mmCIF file of C-alpha atoms and ligand atoms in Angstrom:
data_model
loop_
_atom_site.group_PDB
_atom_site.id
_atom_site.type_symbol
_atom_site.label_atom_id
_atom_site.label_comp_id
_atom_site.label_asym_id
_atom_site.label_seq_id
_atom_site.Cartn_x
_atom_site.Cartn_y
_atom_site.Cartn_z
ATOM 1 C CA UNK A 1 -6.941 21.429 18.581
ATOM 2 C CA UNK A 2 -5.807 18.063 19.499
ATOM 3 C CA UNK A 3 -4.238 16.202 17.003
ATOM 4 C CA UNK A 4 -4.665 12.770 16.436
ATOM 5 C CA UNK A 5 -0.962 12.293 15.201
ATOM 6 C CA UNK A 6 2.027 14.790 15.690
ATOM 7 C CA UNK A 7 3.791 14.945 12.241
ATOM 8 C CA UNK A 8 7.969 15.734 11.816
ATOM 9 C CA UNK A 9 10.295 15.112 9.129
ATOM 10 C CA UNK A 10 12.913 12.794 10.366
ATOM 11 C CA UNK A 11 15.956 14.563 8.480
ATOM 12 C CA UNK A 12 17.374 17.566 7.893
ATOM 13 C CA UNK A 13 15.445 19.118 4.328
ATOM 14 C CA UNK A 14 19.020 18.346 2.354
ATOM 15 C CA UNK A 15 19.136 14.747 3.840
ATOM 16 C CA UNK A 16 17.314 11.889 3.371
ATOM 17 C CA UNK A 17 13.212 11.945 3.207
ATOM 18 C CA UNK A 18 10.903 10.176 5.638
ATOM 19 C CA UNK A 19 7.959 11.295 8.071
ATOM 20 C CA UNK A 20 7.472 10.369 11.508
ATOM 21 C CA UNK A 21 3.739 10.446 12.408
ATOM 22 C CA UNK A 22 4.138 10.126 16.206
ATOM 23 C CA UNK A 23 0.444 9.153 17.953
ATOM 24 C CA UNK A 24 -0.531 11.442 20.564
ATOM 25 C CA UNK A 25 -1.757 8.589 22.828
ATOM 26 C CA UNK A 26 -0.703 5.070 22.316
ATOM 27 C CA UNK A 27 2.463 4.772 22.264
ATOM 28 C CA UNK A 28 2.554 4.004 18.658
ATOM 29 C CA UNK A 29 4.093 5.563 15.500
ATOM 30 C CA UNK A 30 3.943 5.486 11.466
ATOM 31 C CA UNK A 31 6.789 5.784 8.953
ATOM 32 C CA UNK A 32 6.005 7.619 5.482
ATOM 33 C CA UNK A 33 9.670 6.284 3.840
ATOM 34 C CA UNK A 34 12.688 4.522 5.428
ATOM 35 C CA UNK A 35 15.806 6.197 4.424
ATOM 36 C CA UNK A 36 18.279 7.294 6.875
ATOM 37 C CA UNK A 37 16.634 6.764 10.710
ATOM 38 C CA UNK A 38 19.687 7.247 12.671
ATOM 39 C CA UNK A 39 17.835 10.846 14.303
ATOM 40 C CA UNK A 40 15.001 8.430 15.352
ATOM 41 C CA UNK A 41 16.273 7.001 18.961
ATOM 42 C CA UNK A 42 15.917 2.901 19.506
ATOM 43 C CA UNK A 43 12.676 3.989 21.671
ATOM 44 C CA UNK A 44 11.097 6.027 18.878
ATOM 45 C CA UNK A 45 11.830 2.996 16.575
ATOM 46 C CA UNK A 46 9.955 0.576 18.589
ATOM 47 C CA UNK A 47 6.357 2.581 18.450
ATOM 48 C CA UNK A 48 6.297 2.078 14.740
ATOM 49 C CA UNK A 49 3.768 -0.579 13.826
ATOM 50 C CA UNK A 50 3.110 0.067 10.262
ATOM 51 C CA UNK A 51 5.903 1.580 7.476
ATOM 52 C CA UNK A 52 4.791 3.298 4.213
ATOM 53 C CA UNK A 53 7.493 3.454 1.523
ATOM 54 C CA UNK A 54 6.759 5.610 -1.471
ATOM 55 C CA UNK A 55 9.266 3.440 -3.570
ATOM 56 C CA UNK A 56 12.397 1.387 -3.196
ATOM 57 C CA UNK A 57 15.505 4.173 -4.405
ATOM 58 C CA UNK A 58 18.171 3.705 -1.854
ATOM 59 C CA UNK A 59 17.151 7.108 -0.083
ATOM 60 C CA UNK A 60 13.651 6.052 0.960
ATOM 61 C CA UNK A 61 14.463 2.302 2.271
ATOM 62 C CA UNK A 62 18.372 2.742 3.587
ATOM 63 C CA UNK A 63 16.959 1.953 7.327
ATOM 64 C CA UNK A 64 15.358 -0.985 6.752
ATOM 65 C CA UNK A 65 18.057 -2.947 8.503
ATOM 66 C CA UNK A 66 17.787 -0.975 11.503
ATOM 67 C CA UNK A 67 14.294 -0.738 12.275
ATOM 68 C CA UNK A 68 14.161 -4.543 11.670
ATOM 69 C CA UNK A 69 17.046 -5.570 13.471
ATOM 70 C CA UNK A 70 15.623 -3.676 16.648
ATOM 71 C CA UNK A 71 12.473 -5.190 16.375
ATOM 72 C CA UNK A 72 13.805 -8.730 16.413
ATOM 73 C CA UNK A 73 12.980 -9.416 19.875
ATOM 74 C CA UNK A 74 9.525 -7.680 19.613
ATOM 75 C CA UNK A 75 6.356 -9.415 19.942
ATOM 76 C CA UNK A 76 4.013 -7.036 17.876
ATOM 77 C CA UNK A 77 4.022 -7.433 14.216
ATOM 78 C CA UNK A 78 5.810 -4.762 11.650
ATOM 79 C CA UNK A 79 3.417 -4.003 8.511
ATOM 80 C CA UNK A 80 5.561 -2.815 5.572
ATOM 81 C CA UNK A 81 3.523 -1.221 2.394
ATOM 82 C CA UNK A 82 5.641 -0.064 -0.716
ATOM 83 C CA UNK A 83 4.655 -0.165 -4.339
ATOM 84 C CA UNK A 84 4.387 -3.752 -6.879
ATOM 85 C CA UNK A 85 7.311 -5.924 -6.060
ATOM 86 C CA UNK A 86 8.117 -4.331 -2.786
ATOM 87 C CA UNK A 87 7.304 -8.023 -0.847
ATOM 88 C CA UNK A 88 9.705 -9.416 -2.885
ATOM 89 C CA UNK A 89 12.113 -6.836 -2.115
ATOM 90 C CA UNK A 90 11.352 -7.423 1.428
ATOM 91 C CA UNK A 91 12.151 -11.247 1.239
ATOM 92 C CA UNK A 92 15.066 -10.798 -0.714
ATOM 93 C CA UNK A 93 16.387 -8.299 1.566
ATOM 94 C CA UNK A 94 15.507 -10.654 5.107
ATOM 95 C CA UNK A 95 17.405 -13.960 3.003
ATOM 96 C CA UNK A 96 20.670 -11.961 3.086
ATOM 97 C CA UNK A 97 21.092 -12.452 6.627
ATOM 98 C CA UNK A 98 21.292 -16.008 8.310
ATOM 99 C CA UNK A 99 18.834 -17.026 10.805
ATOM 100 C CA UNK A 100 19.953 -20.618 12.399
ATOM 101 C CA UNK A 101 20.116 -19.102 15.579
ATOM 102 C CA UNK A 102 16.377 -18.915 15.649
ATOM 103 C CA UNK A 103 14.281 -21.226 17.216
ATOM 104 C CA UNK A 104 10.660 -22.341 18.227
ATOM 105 C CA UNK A 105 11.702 -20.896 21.448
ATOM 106 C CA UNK A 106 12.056 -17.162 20.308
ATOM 107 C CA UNK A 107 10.102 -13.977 20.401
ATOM 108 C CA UNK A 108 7.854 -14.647 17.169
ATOM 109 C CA UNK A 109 7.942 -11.662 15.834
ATOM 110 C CA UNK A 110 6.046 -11.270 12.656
ATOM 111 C CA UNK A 111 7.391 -8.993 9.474
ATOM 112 C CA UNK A 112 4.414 -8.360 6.883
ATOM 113 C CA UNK A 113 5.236 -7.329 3.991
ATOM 114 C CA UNK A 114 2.752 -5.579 1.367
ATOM 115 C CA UNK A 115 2.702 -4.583 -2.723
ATOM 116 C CA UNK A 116 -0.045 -1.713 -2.944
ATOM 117 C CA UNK A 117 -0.550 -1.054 -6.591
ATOM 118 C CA UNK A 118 -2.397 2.915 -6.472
ATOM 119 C CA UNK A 119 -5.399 1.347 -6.061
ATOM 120 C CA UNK A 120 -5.414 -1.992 -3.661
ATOM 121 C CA UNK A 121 -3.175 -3.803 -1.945
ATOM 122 C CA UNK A 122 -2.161 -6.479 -4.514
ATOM 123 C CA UNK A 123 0.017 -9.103 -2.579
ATOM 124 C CA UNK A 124 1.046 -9.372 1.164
ATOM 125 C CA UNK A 125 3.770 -11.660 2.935
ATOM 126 C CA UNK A 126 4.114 -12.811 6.420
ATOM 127 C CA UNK A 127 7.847 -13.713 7.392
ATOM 128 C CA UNK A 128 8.033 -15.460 11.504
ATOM 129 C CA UNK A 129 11.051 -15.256 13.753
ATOM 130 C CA UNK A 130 9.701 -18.793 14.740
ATOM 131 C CA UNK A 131 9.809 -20.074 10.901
ATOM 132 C CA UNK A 132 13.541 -18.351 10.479
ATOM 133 C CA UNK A 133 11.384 -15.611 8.375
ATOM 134 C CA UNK A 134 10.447 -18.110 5.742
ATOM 135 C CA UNK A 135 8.056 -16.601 3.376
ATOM 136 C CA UNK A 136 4.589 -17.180 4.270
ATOM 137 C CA UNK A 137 2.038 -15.721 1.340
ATOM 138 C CA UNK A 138 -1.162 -15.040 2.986
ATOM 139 C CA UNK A 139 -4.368 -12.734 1.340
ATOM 140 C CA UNK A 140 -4.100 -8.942 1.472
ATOM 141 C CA UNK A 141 -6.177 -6.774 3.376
ATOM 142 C CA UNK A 142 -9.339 -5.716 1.866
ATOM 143 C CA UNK A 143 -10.224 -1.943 1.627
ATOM 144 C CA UNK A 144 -12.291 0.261 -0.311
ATOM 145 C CA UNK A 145 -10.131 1.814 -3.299
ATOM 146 C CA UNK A 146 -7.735 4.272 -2.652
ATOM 147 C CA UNK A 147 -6.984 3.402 0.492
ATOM 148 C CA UNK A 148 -3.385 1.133 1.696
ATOM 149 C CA UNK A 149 -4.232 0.916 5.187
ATOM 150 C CA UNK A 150 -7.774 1.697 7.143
ATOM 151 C CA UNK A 151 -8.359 1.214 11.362
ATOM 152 C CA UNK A 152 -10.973 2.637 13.488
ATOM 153 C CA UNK A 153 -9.644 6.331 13.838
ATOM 154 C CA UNK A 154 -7.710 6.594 10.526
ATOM 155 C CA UNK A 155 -7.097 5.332 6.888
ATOM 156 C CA UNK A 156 -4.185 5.890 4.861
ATOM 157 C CA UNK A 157 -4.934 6.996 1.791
ATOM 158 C CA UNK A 158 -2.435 6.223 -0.915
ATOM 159 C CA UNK A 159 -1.985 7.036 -5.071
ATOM 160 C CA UNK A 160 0.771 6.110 -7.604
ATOM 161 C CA UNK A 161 2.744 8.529 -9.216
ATOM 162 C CA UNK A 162 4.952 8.827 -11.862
ATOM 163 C CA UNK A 163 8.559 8.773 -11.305
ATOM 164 C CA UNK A 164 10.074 6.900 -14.313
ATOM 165 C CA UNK A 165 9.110 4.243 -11.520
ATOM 166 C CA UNK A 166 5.725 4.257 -9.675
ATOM 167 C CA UNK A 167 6.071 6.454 -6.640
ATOM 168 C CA UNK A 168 3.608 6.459 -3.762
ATOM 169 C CA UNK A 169 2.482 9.174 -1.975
ATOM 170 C CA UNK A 170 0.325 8.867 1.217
ATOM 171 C CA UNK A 171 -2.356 11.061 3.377
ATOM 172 C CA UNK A 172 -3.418 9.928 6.729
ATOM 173 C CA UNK A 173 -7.617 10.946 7.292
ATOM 174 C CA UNK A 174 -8.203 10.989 10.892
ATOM 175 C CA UNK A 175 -12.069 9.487 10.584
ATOM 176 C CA UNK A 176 -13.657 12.094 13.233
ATOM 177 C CA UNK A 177 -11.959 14.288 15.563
ATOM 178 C CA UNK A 178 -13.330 14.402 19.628
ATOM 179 C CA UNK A 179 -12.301 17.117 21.590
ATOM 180 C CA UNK A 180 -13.100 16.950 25.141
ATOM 181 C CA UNK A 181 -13.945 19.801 27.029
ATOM 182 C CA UNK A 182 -11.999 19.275 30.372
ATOM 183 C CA UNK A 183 -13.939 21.803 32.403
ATOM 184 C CA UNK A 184 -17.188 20.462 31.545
ATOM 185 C CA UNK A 185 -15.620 16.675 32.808
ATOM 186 C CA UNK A 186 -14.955 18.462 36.054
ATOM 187 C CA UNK A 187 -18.029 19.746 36.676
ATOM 188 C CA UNK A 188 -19.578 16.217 35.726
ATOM 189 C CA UNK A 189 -17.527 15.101 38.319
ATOM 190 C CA UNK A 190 -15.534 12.661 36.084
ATOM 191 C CA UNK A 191 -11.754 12.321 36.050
ATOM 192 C CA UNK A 192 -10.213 11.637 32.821
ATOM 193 C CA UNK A 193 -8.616 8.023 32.084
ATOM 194 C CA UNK A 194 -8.194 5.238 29.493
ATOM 195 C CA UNK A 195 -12.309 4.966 29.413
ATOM 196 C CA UNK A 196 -12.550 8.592 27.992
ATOM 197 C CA UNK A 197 -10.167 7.413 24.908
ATOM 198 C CA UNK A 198 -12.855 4.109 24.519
ATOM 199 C CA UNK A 199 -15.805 6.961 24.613
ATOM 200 C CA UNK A 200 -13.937 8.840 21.562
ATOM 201 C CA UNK A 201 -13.517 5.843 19.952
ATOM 202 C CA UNK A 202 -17.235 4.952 20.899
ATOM 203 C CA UNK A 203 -18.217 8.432 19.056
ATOM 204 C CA UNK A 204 -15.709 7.954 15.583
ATOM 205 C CA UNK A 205 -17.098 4.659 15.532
ATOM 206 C CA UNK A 206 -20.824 5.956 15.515
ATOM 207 C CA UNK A 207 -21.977 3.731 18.296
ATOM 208 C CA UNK A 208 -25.408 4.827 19.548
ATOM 209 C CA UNK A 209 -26.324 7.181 22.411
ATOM 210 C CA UNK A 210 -27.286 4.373 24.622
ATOM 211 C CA UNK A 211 -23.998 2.665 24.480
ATOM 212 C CA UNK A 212 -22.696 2.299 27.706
ATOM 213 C CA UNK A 213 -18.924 3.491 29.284
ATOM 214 C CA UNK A 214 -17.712 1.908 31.817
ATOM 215 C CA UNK A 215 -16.382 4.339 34.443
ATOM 216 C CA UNK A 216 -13.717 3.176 37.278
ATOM 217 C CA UNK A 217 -17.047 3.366 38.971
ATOM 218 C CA UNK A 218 -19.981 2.435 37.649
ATOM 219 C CA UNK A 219 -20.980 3.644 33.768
ATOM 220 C CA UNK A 220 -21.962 6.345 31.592
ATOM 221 C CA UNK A 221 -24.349 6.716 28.276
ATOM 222 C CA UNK A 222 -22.233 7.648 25.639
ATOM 223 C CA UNK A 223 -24.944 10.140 24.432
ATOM 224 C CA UNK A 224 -24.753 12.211 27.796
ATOM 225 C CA UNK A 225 -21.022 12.601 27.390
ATOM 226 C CA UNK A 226 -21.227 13.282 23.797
ATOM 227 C CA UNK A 227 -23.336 16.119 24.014
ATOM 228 C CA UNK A 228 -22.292 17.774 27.293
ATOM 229 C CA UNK A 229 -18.369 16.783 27.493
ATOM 230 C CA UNK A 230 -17.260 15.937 23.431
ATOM 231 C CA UNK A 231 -17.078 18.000 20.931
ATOM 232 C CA UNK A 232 -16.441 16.617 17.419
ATOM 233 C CA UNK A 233 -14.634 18.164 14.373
ATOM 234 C CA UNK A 234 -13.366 16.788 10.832
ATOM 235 C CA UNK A 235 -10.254 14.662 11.806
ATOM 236 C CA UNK A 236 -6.626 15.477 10.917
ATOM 237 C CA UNK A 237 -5.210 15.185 7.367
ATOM 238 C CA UNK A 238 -1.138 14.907 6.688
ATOM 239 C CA UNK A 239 0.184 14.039 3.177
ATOM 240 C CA UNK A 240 3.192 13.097 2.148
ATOM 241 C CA UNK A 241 4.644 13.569 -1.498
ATOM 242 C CA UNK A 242 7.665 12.665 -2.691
ATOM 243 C CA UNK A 243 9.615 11.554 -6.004
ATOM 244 C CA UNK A 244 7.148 12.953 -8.719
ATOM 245 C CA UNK A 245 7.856 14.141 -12.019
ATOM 246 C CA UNK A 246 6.570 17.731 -12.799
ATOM 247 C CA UNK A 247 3.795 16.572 -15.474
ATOM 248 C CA UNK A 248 0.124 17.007 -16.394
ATOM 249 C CA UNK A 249 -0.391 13.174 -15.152
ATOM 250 C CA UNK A 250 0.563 13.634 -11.258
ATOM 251 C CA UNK A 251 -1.435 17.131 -10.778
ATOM 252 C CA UNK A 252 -4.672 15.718 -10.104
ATOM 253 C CA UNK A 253 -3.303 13.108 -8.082
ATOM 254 C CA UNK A 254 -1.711 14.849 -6.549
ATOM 255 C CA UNK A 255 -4.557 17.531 -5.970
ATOM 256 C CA UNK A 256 -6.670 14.894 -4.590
ATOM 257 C CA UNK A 257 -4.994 13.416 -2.759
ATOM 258 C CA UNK A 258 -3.749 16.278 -0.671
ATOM 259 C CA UNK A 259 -7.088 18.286 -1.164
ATOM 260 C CA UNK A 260 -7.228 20.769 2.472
ATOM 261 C CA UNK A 261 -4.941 19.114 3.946
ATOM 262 C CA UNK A 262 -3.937 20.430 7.556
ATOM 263 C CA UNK A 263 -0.104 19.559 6.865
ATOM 264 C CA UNK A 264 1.541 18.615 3.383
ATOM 265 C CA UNK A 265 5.153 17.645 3.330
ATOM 266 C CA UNK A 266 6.150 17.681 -0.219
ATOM 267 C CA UNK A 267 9.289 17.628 -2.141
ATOM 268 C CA UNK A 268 11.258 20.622 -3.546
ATOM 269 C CA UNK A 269 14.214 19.199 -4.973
ATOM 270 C CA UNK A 270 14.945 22.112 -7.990
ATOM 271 C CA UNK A 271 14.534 25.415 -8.277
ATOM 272 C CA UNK A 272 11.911 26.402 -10.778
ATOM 273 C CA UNK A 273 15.355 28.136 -12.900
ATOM 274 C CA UNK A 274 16.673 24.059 -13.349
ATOM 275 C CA UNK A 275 13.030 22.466 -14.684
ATOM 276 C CA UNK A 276 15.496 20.662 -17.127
ATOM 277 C CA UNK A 277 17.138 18.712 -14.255
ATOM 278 C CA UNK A 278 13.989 18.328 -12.366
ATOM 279 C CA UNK A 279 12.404 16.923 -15.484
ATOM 280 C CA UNK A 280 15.248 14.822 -16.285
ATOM 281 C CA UNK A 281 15.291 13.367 -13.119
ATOM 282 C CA UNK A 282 11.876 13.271 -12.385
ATOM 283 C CA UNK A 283 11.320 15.303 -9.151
ATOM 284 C CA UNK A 284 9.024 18.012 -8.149
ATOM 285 C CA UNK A 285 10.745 22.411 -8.662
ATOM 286 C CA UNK A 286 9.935 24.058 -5.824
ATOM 287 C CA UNK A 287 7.553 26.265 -7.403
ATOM 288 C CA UNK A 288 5.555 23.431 -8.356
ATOM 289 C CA UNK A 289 5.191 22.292 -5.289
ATOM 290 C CA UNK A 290 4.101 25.307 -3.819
ATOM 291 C CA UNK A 291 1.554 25.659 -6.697
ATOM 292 C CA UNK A 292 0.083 22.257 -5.972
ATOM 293 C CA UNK A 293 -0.365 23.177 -1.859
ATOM 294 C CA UNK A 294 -1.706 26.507 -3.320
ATOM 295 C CA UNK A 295 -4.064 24.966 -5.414
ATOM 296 C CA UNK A 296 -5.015 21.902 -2.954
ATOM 297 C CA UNK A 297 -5.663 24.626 -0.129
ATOM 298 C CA UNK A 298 -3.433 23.124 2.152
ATOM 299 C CA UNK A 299 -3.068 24.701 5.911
ATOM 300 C CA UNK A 300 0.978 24.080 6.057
ATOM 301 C CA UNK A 301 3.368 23.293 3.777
ATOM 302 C CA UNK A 302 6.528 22.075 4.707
ATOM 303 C CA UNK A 303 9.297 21.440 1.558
ATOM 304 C CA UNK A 304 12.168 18.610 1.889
ATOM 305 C CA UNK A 305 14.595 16.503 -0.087
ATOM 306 C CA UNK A 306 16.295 19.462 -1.140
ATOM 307 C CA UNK A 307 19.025 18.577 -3.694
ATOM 308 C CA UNK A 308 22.576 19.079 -2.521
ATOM 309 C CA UNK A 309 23.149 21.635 -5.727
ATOM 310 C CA UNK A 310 21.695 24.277 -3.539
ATOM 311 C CA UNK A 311 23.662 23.448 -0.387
ATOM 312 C CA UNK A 312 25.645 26.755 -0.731
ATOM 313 C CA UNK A 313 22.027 28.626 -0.577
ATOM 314 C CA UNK A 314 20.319 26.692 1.861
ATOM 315 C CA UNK A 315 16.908 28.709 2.226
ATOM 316 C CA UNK A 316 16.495 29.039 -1.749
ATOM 317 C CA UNK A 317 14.310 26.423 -2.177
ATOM 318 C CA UNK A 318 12.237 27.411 0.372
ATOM 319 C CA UNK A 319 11.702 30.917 -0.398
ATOM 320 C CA UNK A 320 10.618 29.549 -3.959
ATOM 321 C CA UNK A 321 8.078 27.311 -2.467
ATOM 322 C CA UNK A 322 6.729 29.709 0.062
ATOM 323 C CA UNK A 323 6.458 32.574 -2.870
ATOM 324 C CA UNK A 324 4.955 30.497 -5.265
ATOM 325 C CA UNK A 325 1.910 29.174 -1.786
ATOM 326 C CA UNK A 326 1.290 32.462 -1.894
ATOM 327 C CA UNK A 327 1.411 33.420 1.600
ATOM 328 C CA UNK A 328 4.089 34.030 4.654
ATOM 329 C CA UNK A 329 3.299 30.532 6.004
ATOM 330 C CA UNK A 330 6.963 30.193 6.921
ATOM 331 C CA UNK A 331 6.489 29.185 10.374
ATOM 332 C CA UNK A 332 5.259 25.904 8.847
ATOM 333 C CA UNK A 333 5.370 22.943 11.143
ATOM 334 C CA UNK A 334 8.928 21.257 10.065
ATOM 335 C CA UNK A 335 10.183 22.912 13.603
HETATM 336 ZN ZN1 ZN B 401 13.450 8.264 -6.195
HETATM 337 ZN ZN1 ZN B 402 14.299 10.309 -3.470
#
């Protein structure tokens, strides 16, 4: 199966949360949460176009300063999407640093910064290298309901939960996934290049049969390649949930928006034996969280921001989880 994006936790289960959606072509990444990105190398840093932070606490937004300070000099634009107020955040954070030594003659790299609400994105920001990042409101995306970020191949979905704050929690839906069958390429004589990854896009899109690819030499009908060289399968889904209370109001949200997903990264912060403390502080038990993947029909589950009381039994909150899935999916995808 090829995989649209290649999902990994960026810390250690006990350290701070964030998911690093790497693109298997591209040279592009996504963020779910900015804590601590010091395992993420400068290069690794630089692929990531768009950032999705679940909510504000210091743990989820610590590496703001480095992903944006390494960007400075870049001339793509860095989308940031957190929850209501998160723009303002952003601004806030950018005016604590002093820009005069930026000029009309620099890089203009563009920050965006974006409230999304559980429903739509609410607000969005534009802050230019050019204009010394001077705050720059400009109209928010438009996209059906549900969804915080939609392109060609993928949308991210998104939902609010409750965590004495509003907590996001995303899923990225591949739209379509093409396969190619390399042997059948061969014996249509074709070698593979950047117009096969236009003729997948051709096929997500929908385009008709008689849309022509252009070959290094000459063209192709989309159609004949579809049917003889493609083959195409529901896309990838990878959630992300993190920083939920443990009540009747996040299930179905939760449910939904993790329904069969191929990966779910999820928090299991207490054991099921400390409820009080996970309901007190409004996190996920571990059991829980296996329950929901259980219940969702999720393909892999893979638990994190483990709470330092457990330090001492490190693979505790694990076993819960994986007893309470239901299965010996312990070789989940975290390696
Ligand atoms: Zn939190
Ligand atoms: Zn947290």
């Amino acid at each position: 199966m090829s995989w649209l994006v290649q999902p990994r936790l960026v810390n250690d289960s006990f350290s701070d949360p964030g998911l690093y959606l790497d693109f298997r072509y591209g040279r592009r990444a996504i963020l779910f949460d900015l804590g601590d990105v010091s395992p993420l190398s400068s290069r690794e840093l630089l692929r990531v176009s768009h950032v999705f932070v679940s909510h504000t606490h210091v743990d989820h937004i610590a590496g703001f300063d480095r992903l944006f300070r390494l960007c400075l000099h870049r001339p793509s634009p860095l989308t940031l999407i957190g929850p209501p107020g998160f723009a303002e955040q952003i601004e806030h954070r950018i005016r604590s640093f002093t820009w005069n030594l930026l000029d009309e003659s620099s890089v203009d790299f563009c920050l965006r910064a974006m409230d999304y609400d559980g429903y739509r994105l609410t607000r969005a920001a534009e802050c230019h290298a050019r204009e010394a990042f001077a705050r720059r409101d400009v109209a928010p995306p438009v996209f059906p309901d549900g969804i915080a970020w939609m392109e060609d191949e993928f949308r991210i979905e998104a939902v609010a939960l409750d965590h004495g704050i509003p907590s996001l929690a995303f899923a990225l839906r591949e739209v379509l996934q093409v396969n190619v069958w390399r042997a059948v390429l061969t014996e249509m004589d074709l070698a593979p290049g950047p117009w096969l990854n236009e003729a997948k896009r051709g096929v997500r899109l929908g385009l008709p049969d008689d849309h022509a690819i252009d070959l290094p030499s000459g063209s192709i009908r989309l159609g004949d390649l579809k049917h003889r060289a493609l083959r195409v399968a529901p896309g990838q889904v990878v959630a992300y949930v993190t920083d939920a209370a443990p009540h009747g109001d996040n299930r179905p949200k939760i449910l939904q928006l993790t329904q069969r997903a191929d990966q779910l990264f999820i928090e299991a912060v207490f054991l099921e034996c400390d409820r009080s403390l996970a309901v007190a502080s409004h996190h996920l038990t571990a059991w829980e969280a296996g329950a929901l993947a259980r219940e969702a029909g999720v393909r892999h589950v893979t638990p994190f921001h483990h709470s330092a009381r457990y330090l001492s039994e490190p693979d505790a909150l694990r076993d819960e989880l994986y007893k309470s899935f239901g299965t010996a999916d312990r070789g989940a995808i975290s390696a």
